[in-house]
Coordinates of C-alpha atoms and ligand atoms in Angstrom, one line a residue:
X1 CA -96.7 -21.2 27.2
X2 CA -94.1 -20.3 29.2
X3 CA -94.5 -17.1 31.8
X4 CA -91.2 -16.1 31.9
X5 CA -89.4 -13.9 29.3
X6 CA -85.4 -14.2 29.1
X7 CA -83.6 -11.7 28.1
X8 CA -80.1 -11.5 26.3
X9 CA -77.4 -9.1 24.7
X10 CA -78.0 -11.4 22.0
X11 CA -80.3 -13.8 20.2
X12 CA -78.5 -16.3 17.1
X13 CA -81.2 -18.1 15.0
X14 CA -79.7 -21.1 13.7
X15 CA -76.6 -23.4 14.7
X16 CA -74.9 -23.9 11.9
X17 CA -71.4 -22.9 11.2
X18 CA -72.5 -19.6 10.9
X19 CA -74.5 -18.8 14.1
X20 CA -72.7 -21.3 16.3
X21 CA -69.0 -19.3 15.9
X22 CA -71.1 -16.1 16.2
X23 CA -72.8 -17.4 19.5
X24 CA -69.4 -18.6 20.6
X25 CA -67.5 -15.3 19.7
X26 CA -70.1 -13.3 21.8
X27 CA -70.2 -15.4 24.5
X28 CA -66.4 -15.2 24.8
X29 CA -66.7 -10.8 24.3
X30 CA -69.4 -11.8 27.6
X31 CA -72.1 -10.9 25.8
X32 CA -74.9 -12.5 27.3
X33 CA -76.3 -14.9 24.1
X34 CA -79.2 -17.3 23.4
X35 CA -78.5 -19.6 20.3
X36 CA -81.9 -21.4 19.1
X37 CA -81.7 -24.3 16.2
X38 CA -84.7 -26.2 15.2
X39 CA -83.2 -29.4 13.9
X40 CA -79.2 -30.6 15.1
X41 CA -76.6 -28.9 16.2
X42 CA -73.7 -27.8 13.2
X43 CA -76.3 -27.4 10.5
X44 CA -76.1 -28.7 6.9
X45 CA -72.4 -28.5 6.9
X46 CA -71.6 -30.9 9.8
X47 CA -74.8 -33.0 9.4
X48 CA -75.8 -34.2 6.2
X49 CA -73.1 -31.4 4.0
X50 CA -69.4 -30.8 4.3
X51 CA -68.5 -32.9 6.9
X52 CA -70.2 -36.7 6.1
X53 CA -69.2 -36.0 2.1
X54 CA -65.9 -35.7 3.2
X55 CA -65.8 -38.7 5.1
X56 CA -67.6 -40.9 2.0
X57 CA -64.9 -39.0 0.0
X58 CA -62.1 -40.1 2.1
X59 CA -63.6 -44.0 2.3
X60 CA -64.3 -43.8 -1.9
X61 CA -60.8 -42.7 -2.8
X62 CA -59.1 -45.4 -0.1
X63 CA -61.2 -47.8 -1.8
X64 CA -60.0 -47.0 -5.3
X65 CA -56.7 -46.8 -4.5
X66 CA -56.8 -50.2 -2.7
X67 CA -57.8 -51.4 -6.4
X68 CA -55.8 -49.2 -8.4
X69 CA -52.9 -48.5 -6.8
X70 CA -51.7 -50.6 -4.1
X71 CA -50.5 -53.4 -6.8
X72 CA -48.5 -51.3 -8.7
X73 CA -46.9 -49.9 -5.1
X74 CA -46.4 -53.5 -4.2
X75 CA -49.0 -53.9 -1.8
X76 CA -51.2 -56.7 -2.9
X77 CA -54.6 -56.7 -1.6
X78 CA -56.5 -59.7 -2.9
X79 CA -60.2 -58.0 -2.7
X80 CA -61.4 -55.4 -1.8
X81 CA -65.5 -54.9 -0.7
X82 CA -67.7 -52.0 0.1
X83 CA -69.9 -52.9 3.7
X84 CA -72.2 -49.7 3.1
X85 CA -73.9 -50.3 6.6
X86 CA -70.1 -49.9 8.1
X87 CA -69.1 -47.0 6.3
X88 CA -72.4 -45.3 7.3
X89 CA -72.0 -46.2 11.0
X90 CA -68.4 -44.5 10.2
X91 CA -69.5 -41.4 8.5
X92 CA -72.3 -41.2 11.6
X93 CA -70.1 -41.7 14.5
X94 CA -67.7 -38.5 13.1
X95 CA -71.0 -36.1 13.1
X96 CA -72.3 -37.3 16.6
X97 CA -68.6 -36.0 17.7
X98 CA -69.1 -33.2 16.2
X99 CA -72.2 -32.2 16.7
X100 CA -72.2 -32.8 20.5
X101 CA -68.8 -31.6 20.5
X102 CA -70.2 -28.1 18.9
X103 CA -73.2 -27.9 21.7
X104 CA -70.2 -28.6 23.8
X105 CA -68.0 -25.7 22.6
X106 CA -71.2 -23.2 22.5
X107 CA -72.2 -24.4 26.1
X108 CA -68.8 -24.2 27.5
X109 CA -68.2 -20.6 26.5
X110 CA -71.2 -19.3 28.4
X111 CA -73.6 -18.8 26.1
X112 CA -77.3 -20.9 25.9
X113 CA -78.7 -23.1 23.3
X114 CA -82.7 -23.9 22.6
X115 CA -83.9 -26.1 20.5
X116 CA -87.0 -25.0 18.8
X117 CA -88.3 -23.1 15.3
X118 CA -87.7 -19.3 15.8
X119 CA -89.7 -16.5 14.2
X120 CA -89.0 -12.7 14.8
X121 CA -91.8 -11.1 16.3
X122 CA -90.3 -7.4 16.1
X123 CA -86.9 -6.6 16.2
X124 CA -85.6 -7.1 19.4
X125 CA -87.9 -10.3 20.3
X126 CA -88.1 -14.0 19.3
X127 CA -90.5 -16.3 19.6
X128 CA -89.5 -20.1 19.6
X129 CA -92.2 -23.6 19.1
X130 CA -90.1 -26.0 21.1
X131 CA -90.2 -29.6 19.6
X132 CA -92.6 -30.4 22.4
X133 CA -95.2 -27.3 21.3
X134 CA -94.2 -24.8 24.1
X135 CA -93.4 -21.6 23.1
X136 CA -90.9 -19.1 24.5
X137 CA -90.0 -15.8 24.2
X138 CA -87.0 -14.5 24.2
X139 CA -85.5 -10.8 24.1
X140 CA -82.5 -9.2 22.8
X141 CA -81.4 -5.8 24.3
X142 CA -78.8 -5.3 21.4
X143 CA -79.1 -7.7 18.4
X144 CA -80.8 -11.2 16.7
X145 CA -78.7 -12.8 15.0
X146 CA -80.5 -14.5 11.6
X147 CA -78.0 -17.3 10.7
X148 CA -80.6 -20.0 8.9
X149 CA -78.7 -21.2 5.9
X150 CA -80.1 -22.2 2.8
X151 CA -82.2 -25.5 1.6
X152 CA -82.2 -27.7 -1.6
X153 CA -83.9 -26.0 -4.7
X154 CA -86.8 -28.8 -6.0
X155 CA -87.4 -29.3 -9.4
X156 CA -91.2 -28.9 -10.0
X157 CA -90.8 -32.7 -12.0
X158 CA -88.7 -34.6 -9.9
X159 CA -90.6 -33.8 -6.1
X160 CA -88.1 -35.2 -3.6
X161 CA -89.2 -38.2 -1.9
X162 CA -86.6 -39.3 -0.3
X163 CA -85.7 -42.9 -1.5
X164 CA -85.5 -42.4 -5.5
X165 CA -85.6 -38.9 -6.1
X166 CA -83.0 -37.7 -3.1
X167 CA -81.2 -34.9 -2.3
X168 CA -77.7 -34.6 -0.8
X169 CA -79.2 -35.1 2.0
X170 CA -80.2 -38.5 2.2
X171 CA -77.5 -39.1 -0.9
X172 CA -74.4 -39.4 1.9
X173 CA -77.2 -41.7 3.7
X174 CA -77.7 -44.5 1.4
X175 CA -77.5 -48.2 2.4
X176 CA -77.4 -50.2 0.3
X177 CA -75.8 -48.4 -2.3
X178 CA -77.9 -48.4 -5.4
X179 CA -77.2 -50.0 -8.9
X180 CA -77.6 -47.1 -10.7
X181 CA -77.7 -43.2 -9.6
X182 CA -78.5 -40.1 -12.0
X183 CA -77.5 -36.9 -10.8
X184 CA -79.0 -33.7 -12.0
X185 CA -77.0 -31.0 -12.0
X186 CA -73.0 -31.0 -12.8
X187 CA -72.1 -28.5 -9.9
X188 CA -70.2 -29.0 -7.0
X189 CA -72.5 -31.4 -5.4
X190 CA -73.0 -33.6 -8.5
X191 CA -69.5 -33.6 -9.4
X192 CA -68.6 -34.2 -5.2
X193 CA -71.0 -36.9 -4.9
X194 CA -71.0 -38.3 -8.4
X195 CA -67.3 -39.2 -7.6
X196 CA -67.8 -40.7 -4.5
X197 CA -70.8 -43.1 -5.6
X198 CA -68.7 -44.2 -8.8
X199 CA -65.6 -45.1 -6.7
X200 CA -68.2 -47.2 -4.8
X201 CA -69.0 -48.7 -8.0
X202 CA -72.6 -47.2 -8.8
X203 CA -72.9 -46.6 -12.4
X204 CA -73.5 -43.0 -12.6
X205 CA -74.7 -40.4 -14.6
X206 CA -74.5 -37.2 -14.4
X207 CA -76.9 -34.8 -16.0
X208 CA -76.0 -31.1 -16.9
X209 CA -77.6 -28.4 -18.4
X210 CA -74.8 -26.1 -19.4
X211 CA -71.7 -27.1 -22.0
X212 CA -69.6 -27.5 -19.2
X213 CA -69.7 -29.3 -15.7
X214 CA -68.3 -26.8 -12.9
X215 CA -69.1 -24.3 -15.4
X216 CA -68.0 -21.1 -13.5
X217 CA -64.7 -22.5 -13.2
X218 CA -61.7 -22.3 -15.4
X219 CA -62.2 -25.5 -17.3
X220 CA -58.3 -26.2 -17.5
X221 CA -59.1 -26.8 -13.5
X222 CA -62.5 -29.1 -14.0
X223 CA -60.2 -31.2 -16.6
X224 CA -58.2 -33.5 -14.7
X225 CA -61.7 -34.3 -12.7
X226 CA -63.2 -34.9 -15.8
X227 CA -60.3 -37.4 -16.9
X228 CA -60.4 -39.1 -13.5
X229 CA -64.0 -39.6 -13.8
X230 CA -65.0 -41.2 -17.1
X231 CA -61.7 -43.3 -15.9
X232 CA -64.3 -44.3 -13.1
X233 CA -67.2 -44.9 -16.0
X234 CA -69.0 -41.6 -14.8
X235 CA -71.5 -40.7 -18.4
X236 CA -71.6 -37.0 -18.7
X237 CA -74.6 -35.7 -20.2
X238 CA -74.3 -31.9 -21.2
X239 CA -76.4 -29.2 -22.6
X240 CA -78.7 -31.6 -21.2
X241 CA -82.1 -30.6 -19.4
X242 CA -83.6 -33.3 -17.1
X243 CA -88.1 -32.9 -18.1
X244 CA -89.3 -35.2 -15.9
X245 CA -89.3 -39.2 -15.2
X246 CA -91.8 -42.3 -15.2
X247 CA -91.7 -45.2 -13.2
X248 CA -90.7 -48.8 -15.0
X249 CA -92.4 -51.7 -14.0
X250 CA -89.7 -53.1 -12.1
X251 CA -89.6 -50.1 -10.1
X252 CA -86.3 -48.3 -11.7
X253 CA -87.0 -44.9 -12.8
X254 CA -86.7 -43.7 -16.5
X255 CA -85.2 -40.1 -16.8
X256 CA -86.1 -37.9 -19.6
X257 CA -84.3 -35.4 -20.8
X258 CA -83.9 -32.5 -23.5
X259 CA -80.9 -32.4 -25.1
X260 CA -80.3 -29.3 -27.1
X261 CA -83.8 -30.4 -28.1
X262 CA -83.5 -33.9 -28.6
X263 CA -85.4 -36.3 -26.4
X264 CA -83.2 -39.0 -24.4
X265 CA -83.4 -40.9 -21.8
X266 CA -81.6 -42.3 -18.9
X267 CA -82.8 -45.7 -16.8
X268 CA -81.7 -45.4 -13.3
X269 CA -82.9 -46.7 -9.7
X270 CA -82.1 -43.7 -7.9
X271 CA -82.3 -39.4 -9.1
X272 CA -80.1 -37.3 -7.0
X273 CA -80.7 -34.0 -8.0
X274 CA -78.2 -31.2 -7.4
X275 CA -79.3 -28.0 -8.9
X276 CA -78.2 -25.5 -6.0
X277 CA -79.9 -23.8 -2.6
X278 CA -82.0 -21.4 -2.1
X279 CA -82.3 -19.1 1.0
X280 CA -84.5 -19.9 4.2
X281 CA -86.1 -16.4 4.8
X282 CA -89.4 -17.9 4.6
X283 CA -91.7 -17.9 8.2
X284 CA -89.1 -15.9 10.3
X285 CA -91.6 -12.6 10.3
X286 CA -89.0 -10.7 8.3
X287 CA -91.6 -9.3 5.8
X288 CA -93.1 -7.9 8.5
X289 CA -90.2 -6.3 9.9
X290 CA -89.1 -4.2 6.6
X291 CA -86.4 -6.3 6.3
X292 CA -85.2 -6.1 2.8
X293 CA -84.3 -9.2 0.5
X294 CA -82.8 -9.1 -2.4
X295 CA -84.3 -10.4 -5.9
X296 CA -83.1 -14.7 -4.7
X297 CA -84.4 -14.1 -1.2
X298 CA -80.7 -13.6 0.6
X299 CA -80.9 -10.4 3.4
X300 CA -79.4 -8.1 2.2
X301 CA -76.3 -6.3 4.8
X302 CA -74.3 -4.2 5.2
X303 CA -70.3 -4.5 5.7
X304 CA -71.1 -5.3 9.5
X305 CA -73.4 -7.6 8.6
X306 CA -76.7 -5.7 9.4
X307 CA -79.3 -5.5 7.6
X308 CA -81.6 -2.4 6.8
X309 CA -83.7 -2.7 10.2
X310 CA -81.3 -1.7 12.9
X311 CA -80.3 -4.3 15.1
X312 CA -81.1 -7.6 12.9
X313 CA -78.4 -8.8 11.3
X314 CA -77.7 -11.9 8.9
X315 CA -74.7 -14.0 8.2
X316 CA -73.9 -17.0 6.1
X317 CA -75.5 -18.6 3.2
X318 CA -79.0 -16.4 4.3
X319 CA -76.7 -13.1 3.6
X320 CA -76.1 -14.5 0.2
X321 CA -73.2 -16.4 -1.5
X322 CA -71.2 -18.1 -1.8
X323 CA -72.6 -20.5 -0.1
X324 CA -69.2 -21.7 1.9
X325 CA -69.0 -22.6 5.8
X326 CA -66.0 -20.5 6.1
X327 CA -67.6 -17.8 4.6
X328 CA -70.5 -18.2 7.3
X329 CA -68.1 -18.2 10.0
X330 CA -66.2 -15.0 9.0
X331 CA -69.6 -13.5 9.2
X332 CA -70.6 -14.9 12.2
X333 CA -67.0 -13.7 14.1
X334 CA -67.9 -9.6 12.2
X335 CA -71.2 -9.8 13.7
X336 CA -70.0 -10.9 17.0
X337 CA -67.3 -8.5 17.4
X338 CA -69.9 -5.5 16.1
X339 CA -72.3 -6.1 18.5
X340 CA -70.2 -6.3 21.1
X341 CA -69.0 -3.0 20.5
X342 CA -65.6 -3.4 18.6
X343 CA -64.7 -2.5 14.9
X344 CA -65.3 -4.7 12.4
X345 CA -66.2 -5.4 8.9
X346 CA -66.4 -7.5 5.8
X347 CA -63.3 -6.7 4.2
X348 CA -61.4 -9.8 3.4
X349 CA -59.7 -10.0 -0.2
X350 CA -59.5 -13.7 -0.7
X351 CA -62.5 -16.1 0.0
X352 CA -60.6 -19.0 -0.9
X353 CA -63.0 -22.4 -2.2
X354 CA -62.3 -25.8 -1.7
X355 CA -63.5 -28.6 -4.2
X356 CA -63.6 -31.9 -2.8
X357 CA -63.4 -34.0 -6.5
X358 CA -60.4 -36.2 -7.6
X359 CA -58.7 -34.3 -8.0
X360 CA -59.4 -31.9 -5.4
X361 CA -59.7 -28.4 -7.0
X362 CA -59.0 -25.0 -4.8
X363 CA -59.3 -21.5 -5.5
X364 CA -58.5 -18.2 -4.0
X365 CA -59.1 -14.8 -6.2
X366 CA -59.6 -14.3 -10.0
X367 CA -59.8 -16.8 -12.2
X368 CA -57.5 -16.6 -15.7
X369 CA -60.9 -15.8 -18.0
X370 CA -61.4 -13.2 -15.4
X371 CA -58.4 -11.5 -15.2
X372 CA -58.1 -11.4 -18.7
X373 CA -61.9 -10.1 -19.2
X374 CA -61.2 -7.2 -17.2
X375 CA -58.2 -6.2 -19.8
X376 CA -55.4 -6.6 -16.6
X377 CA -51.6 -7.4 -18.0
X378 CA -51.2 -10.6 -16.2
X379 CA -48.7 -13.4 -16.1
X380 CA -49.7 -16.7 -15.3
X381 CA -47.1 -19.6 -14.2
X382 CA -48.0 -23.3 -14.2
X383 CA -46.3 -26.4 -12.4
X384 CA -47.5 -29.8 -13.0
X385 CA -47.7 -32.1 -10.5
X386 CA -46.2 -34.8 -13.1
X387 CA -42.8 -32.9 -11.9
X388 CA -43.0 -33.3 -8.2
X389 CA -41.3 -36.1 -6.8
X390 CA -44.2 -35.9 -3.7
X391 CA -47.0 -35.9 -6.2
X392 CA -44.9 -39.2 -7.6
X393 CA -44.8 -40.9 -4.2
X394 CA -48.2 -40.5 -3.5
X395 CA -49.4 -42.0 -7.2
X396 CA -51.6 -38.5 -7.3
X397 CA -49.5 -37.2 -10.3
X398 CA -52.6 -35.4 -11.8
X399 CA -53.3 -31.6 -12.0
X400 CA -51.7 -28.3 -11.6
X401 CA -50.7 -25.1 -9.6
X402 CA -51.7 -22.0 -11.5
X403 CA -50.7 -18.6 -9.9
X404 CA -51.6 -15.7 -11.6
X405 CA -49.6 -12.3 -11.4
X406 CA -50.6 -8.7 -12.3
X407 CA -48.2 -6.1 -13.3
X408 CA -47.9 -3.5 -11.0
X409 CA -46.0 -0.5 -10.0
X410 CA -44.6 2.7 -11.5
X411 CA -42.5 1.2 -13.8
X412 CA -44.7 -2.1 -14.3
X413 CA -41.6 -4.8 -13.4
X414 CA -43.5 -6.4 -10.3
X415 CA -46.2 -8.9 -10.0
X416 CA -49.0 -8.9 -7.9
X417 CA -50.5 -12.2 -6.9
X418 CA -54.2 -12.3 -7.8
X419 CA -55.1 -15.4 -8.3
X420 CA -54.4 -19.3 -7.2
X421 CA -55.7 -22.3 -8.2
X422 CA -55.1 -25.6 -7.7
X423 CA -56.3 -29.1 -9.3
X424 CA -54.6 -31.7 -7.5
X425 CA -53.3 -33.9 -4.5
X426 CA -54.6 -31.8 -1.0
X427 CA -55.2 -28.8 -2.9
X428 CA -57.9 -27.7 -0.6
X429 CA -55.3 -27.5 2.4
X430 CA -52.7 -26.3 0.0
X431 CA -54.7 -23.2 -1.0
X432 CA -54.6 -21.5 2.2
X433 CA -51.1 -20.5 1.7
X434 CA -52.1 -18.5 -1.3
X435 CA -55.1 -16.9 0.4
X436 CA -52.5 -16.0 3.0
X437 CA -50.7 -14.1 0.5
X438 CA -53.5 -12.3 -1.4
X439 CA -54.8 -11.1 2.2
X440 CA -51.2 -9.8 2.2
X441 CA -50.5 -8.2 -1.1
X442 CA -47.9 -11.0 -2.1
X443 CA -45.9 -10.5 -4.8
X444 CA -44.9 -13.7 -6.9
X445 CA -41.6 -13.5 -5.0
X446 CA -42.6 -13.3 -1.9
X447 CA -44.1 -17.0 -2.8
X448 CA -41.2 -17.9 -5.0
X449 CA -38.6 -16.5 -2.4
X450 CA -40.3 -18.2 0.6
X451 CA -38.4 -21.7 1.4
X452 CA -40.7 -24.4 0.6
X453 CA -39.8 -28.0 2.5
X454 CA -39.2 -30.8 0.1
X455 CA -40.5 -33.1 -0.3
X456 CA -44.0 -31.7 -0.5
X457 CA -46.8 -30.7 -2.7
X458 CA -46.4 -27.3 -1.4
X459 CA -43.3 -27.1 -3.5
X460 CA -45.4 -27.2 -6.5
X461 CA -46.8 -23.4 -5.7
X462 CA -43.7 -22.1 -5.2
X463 CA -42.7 -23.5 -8.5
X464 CA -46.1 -22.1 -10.3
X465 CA -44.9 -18.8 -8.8
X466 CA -41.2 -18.8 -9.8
X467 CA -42.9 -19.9 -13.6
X468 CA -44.8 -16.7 -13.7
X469 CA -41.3 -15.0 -13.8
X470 CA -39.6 -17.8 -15.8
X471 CA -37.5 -18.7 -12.7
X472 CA -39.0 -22.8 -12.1
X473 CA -36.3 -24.9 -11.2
X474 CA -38.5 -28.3 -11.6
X475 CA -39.6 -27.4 -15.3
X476 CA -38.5 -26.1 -17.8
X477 CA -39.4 -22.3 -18.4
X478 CA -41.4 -21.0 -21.9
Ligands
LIG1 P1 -74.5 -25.7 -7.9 O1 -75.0 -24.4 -8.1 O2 -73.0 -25.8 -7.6 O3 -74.7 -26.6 -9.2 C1 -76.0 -26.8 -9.8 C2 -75.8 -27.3 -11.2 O4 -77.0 -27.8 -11.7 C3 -75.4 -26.2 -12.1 O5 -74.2 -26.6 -12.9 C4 -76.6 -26.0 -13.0 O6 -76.3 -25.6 -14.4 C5 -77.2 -27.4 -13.0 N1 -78.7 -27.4 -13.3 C6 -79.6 -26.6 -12.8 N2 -80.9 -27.0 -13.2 C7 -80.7 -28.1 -14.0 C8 -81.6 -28.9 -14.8 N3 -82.9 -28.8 -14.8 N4 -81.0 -30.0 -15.4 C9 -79.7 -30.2 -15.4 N5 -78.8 -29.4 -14.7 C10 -79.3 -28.4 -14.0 O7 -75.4 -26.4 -6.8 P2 -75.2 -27.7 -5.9 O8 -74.1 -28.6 -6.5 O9 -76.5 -28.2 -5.6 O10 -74.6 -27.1 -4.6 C11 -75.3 -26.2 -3.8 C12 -74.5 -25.1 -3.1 O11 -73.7 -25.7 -2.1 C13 -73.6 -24.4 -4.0 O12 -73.6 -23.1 -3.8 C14 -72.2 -25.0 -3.6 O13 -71.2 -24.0 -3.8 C15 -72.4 -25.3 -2.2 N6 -71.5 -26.5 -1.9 C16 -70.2 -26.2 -1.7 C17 -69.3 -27.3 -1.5 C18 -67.9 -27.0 -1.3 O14 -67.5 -25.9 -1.1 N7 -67.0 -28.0 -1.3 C19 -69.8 -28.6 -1.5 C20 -71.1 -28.8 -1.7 C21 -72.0 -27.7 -1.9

């Protein structure tokens, strides 16, 4: 046990990309901060989440294309191979940068990491079990920051163990890749991964137990993903509800499942299940604090960030959803800049969402269905990336832009951007142009008046905007 008690302006529990920008943000408003993470550095997102699918994303879709496309571009590759051991070493040497590189960036701007399990013992002091079984206490004079994400949700019939019944965890891990993979669950995750592994050439299947895969999002969106998939062999089982599985006797794994009552079955040699996150509340001493929760487990905050127990606050995926890094960084920067003494709050309009399928598929604001259930007079324009010469160059011809006005104003002649959506070649980095104008009040000229360079994708919003009004050059207007 350690005799000596530190004190800080501020204690951050957790170093994801939530509590390490909020540690960095106070340490550059010199606020005098201890950030304490029990496992690695940058959390889900840079370990074993956003960061390493990306990178299995990127190496999937080269190797497709080096199939695919590069004959029909006249670039003849005679064969082309998977080496899963390379690509993991690959994928493994981009988090090490990172990670260290985040430790770096928290370190260099003044403020002091810990490794170790946290627990709040009241609600200005922490108590941390280093990984060698010290423990240390540590105070806060003005705030703790509880940044501790969320973990995978376990189905009570398919306990993870690790090697054949995975999460996304150990999924961006695998070497070798198996035969066969079943995913349960047709949401981000599933669809993310489920693309990756059948580019690789796994046979999958994905298992979901709504109509719809990507069910909260406009299905016009999840359709060129769909298209792109089952061109990839992907079997999509829907209304589909995975019971439970047995073991075969050569070791593969026989799925069962409940399809709008009907019994079926899927052989595989490896279950990935995907079937969301739940929030890790559990063991920090919040309970015992008064903290309040809401019904899923998420601490519930204010628009500062703080929760009911003065001086406790909670950002990212913790604070509820959605569960986006960005979203946990925002927080992070509020809760920074709060405790340090400045104004700020929660108040951004657009919380833009990035979909790393193939097609890539981004939001920002409401979605058609819901701008038309809330009874608002919109116009929507549509450009197809079929008409930009870019999308033509780059062989990614698939998808959309879809902008989405409402009518505004005294005499209702002007139209407010309220929604953007994408489904198609970097729409994830084309999206933050739109976000840019919803945090601004854009109206569709303001995007369809803005010069667009050609030849880019970026084109194709300004189109989708000058559609609304029946002003696209590139299509003709209906
Ligand atoms: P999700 O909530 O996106 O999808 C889970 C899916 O599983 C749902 O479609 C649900 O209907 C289905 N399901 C649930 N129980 C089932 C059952 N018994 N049988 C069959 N299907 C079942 O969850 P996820 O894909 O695990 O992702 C977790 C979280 O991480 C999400 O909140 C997601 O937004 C976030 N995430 C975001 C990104 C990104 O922004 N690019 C990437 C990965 C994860």
């Amino acid at each position: 046990m350690s005799s000596e008690i530190k004190t800080y302006d501020a204690i951050v529990i957790g170093g994801g990309p939530g509590g390490y920008v909020a540690a960095i943000r106070l340490a550059q408003l010199k606020q005098k901060t201890l950030v304490v993470e029990k496992d690695s550095w940058g959390g889900v997102c840079l370990n074993w989440g956003c960061i390493p699918s990306k990178a299995l994303i990127a190496a999937a879709n080269f190797t497709e294309k080096a199939r695919e496309n590069a004959g029909t571009m006249g670039v003849i590759i005679s064969s082309v191979s998977v080496d899963a051991g390379k690509l993991q070493e690959w994928k493994n040497g981009i988090v090490k940068k990172l990670t260290t590189g985040v430790a770096g960036l928290v370190k260099g701007n003044g403020a002091e990491l810990l490794k170790g399990n946290a627990r709040l013992v009241d609600a200005r002091t922490v108590e941390v079990e280093t990984p060698d079984g010290q423990k240390v206490i540590a105070r806060a004079t003005k705030a703790i920051i509880v940044s501790t994400g969320t973990s995978v949700v376990e189905l009570p019939t398919f306990k993870y163990d690790g090697k054949k019944i995975i999460t996304a965890k150990e999924a961006v891990s695998l070497n070798p890749l198996p035969r066969r993979m079943t995913i349960i669950g047709g949401g981000i995750i599933g669809m993310e991964l489920g693309g990756v592994y059948s580019k690789l050439g796994v046979e999958v299947t994905v298992v979901e137990f709504m109509p719809n895969v990507l069910a909260s999002m406009d299905q016009d969106l999840v359709a060129p993903v769909l298209k792109h998939m089952k061109h990839a062999k992907v079997n999509f089982i829907t209304n589909a509800k995975a019971m439970g599985y047995e073991t075969l006797a050569d070791g593969a794994l026989r799925v069962k499942l409940d399809v709008q009552g009907q019994p079926q079955t899927v052989d595989t040699d490896v279950v990935l299940v995907a079937v969301g996150f739940k929030p890790n509340t559990a063991g920090l001493g919040l309970e015992k604090l008064g903290v309040t929760l809401d019904k899923r487990g998420h601490i519930v905050t204010d628009d500062t960030m703080q929760s009911n127990v003065p001086g406790v606050y909670a950002i990212g995926d913790v604070s509820g959803g959605p569960y986006l890094a960005h979203k946990a960084s925002k927080e992070g920067e509020i809760a920074a800049e709060v405790i340090a003494g400045h104004k700020a709050v929660r108040d951004w309009r657009a919380m833009p969402a990035a979909t790393f399928t193939h097609p890539e598929i981004a939001s920002v604001g409401l979605y058609e269905f819901e701008a038309k259930a809330k009874g608002l007079d919109v116009k929507v324009g549509k450009f197809p990336f079929a008409a930009s010469g870019r999308a033509m160059a780059v062989m990614e011809t698939d998808g959309f832009v879809k902008v989405i006005a409402e009518k505004v104003g005294p005499d209702h002649k002007d139209y407010k951007v309220i929604g953007v959506h994408i489904v198609g070649p970097n729409a994830t980095d084309l999206i933050s142009e739109a976000a840019l104008g919803l945090e601004m009040d854009a109206f569709i000229e303001d995007i369809g008046l803005t010069v667009h360079p050609h030849p880019t994708l970026g084109e194709s919003v300004m189109e989708a905007a000058k559609a609304a009004i029946g002003e696209a050059v590139h299509i003709l207007n209906r």
